[in-house]
Structures are given as structure tokens and as C-alpha cells.
Short mmCIF file of C-alpha atoms in Angstrom, two decimals:
data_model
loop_
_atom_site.label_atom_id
_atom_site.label_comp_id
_atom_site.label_asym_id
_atom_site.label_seq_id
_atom_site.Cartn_x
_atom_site.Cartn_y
_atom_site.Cartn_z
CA UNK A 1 -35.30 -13.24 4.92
CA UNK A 2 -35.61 -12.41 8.68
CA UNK A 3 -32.97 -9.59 8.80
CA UNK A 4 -36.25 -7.88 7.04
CA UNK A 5 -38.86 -8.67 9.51
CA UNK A 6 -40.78 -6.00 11.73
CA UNK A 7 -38.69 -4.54 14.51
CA UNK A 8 -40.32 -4.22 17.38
CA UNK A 9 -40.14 -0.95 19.60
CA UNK A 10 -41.45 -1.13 23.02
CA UNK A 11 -41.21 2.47 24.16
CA UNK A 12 -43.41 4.44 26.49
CA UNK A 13 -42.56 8.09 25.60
CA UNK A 14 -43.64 9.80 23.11
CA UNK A 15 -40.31 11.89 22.39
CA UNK A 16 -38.49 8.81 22.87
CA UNK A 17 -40.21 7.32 20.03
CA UNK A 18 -40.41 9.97 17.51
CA UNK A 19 -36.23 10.21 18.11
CA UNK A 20 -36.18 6.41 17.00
CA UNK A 21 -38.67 6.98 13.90
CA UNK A 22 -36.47 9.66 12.95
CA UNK A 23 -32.90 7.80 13.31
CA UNK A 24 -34.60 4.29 11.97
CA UNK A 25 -35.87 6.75 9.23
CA UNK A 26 -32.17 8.81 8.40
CA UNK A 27 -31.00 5.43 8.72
CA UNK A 28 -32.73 4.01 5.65
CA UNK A 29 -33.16 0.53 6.73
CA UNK A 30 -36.41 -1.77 4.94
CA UNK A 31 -37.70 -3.39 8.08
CA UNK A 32 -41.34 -2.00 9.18
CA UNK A 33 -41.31 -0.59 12.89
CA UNK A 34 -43.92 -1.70 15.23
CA UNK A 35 -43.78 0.64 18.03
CA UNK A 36 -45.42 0.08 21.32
CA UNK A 37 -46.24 2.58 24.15
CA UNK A 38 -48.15 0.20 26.37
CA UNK A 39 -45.82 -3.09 26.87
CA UNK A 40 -49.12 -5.03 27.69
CA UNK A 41 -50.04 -5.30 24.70
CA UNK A 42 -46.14 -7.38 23.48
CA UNK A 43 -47.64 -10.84 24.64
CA UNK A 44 -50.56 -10.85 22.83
CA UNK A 45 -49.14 -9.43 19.53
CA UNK A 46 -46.66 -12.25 19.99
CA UNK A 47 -48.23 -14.90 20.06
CA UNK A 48 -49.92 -14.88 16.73
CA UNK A 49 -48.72 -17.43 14.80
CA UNK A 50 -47.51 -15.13 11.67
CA UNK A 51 -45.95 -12.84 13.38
CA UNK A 52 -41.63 -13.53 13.67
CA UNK A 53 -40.05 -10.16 14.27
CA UNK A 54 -36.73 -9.62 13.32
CA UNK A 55 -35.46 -8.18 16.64
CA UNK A 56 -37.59 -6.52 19.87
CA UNK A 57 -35.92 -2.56 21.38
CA UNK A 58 -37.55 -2.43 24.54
CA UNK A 59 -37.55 0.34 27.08
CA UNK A 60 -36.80 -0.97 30.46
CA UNK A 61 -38.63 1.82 32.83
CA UNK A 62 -42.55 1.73 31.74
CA UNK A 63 -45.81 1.72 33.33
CA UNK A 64 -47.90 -1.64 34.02
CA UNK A 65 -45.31 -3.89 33.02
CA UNK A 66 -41.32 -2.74 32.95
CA UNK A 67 -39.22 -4.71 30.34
CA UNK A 68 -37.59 -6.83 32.65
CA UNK A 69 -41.06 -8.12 33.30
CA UNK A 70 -41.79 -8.43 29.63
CA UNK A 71 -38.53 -10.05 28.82
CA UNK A 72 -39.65 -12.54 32.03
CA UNK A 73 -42.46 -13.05 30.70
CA UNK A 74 -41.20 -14.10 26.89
CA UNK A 75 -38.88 -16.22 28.11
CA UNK A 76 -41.14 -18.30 30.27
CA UNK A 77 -43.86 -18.68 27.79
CA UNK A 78 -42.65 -21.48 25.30
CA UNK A 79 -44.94 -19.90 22.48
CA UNK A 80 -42.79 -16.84 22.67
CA UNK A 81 -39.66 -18.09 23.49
CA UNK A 82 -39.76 -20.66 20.48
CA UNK A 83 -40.32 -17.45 18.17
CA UNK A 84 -36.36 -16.90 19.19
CA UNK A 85 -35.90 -13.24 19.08
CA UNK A 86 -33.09 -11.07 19.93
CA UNK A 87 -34.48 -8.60 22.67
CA UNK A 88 -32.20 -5.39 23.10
CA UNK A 89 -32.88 -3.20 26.24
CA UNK A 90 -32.06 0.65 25.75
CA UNK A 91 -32.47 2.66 28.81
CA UNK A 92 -30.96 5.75 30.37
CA UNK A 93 -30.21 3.41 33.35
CA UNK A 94 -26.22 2.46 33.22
CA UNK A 95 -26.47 1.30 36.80
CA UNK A 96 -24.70 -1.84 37.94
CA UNK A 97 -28.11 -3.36 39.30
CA UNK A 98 -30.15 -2.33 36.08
CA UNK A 99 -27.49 -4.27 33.71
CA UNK A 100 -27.03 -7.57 35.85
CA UNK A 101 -30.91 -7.53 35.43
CA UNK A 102 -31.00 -7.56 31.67
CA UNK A 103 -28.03 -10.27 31.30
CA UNK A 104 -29.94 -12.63 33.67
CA UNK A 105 -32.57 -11.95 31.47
CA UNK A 106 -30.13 -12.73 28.74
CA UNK A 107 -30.84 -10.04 26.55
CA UNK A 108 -28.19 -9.13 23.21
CA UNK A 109 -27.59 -6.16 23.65
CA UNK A 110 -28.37 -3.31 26.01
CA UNK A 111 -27.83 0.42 24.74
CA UNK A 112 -27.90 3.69 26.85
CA UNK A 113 -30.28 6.56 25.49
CA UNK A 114 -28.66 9.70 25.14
CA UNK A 115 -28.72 13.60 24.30
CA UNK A 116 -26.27 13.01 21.40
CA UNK A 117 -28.60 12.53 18.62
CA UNK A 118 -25.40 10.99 16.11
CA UNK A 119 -23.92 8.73 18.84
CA UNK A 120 -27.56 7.56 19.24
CA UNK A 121 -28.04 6.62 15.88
CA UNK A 122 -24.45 5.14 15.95
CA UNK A 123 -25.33 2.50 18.15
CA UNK A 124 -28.33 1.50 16.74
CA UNK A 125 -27.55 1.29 13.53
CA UNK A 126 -24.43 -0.60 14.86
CA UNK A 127 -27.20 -3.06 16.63
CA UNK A 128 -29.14 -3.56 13.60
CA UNK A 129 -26.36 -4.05 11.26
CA UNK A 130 -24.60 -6.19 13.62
CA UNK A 131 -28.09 -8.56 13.66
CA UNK A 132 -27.98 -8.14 10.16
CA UNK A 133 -24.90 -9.89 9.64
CA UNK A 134 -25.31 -12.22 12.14
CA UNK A 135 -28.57 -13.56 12.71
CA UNK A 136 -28.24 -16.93 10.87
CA UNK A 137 -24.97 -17.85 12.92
CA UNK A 138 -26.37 -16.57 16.11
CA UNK A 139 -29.35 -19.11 15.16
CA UNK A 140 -27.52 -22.49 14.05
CA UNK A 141 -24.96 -22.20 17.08
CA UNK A 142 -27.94 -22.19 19.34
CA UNK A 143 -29.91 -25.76 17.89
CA UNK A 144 -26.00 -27.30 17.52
#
């Protein structure tokens, strides 16, 4: 079942990405995390043929290629776009610009970092659950 799949984390940081570990791990969820520092390397670990993540968390601000690029970039490669993942964009950015970006990108779901570790792990595990629950509806109302 897909809501099992690999999430993909796309996150330049290092502190960033030992906070996820930790909520994904006090969280208690089965899906394996694939984390990513360099957000070069997305495309090509895409486009293998077995690999169908569940969902993509990708850091907007990072070095060589941002995640606006990256989402760009999936959504204008039919290979990738076919695979039909939800991408999520969490950022400390809340600015106006920053989130007409992402929905032109049309993203589902964007999610501000912060310094509250429990409100953190509030939203994510609200994203997860929510593509939990809703995965197969989100994917039959887009081929009707």
C-alpha cells in the first residue's frame, strides 16, 4: 500500500534533519525516510523505475538547486511527474512571494519550520496522517 512507501526528505542542514529523524522517529510511523542533503541528486533517484515514494518534504532554500527548482523540474519531466507524488515544501520562509511560488508550483502542502519542537511534530504528523487517509481519493479525483 503506498501510504507505506519511502518518504522522501530533501533537506540541506544537518540539524534540520536530525529534528525530522527524531519527530518521524517519536512519531512511530512504518514508512522508511530517504533523506537528502544535496537536492541534485532527487532527479536521478527518481527516475528509477521501482522507486514510487509515498510523499517528497522538501526544503525550499538549498544550495545548487532550491526546491522550487526541483519541484520545476519534476513537474516538467513526464517520467517524474507520471510517478504522481505529493511534494510538501517546509521552510522558515512565510513570505507572501515564497508561498505564491510553491502554489504555482502546485505543491500540497507547505509547512513553516519552527523552534517549537511539539508544534513541529504537530504538523507533520498532521501532513502524514492527512496523506494517509487520503491518498487514494486525492488519486482517483485526479484520472476522473
Amino acid at each position: 500500500m503506498k501510504m507505506h512507501r519511502d518518504i522522501l526528505i530533501i533537506e540541506d542542514d544537518e540539524d534540520d534533519r536530525e529534528i525530522l529523524k527524531e519527530i518521524f522517529r517519536d512519531l512511530g510511523y512504518k514508512n522508511n525516510l530517504v533523506f537528502f542533503s544535496d537536492s541534485t541528486q532527487v532527479v536521478e533517484y527518481l527516475r528509477r523505475p521501482d522507486i514510487h515514494p509515498f510523499i517528497i518534504i522538501s526544503d525550499i532554500n538549498m544550495p545548487k538547486l532550491g526546491g522550487f527548482e526541483l519541484r520545476d523540474t519534476i513537474l516538467n519531466e513526464e517520467i517524474l511527474m507520471d510517478k504522481d507524488i505529493p511534494y510538501i515544501f517546509i521552510s522558515n520562509a512565510q513570505d507572501e512571494k515564497s508561498i505564491k511560488e510553491a502554489n504555482k508550483l502546485h505543491i500540497q502542502g507547505f509547512i513553516q519550520k519552527g523552534d517549537d519542537y511539539a508544534r513541529y511534530k504537530e504538523k507533520i504528523k498532521n501532513l502524514v496522517d492527512y496523506w494517509r487517509e487520503n491518498i487514494n481519493t486525492f488519486k482517483s479525483k485526479k484520472t476522473s
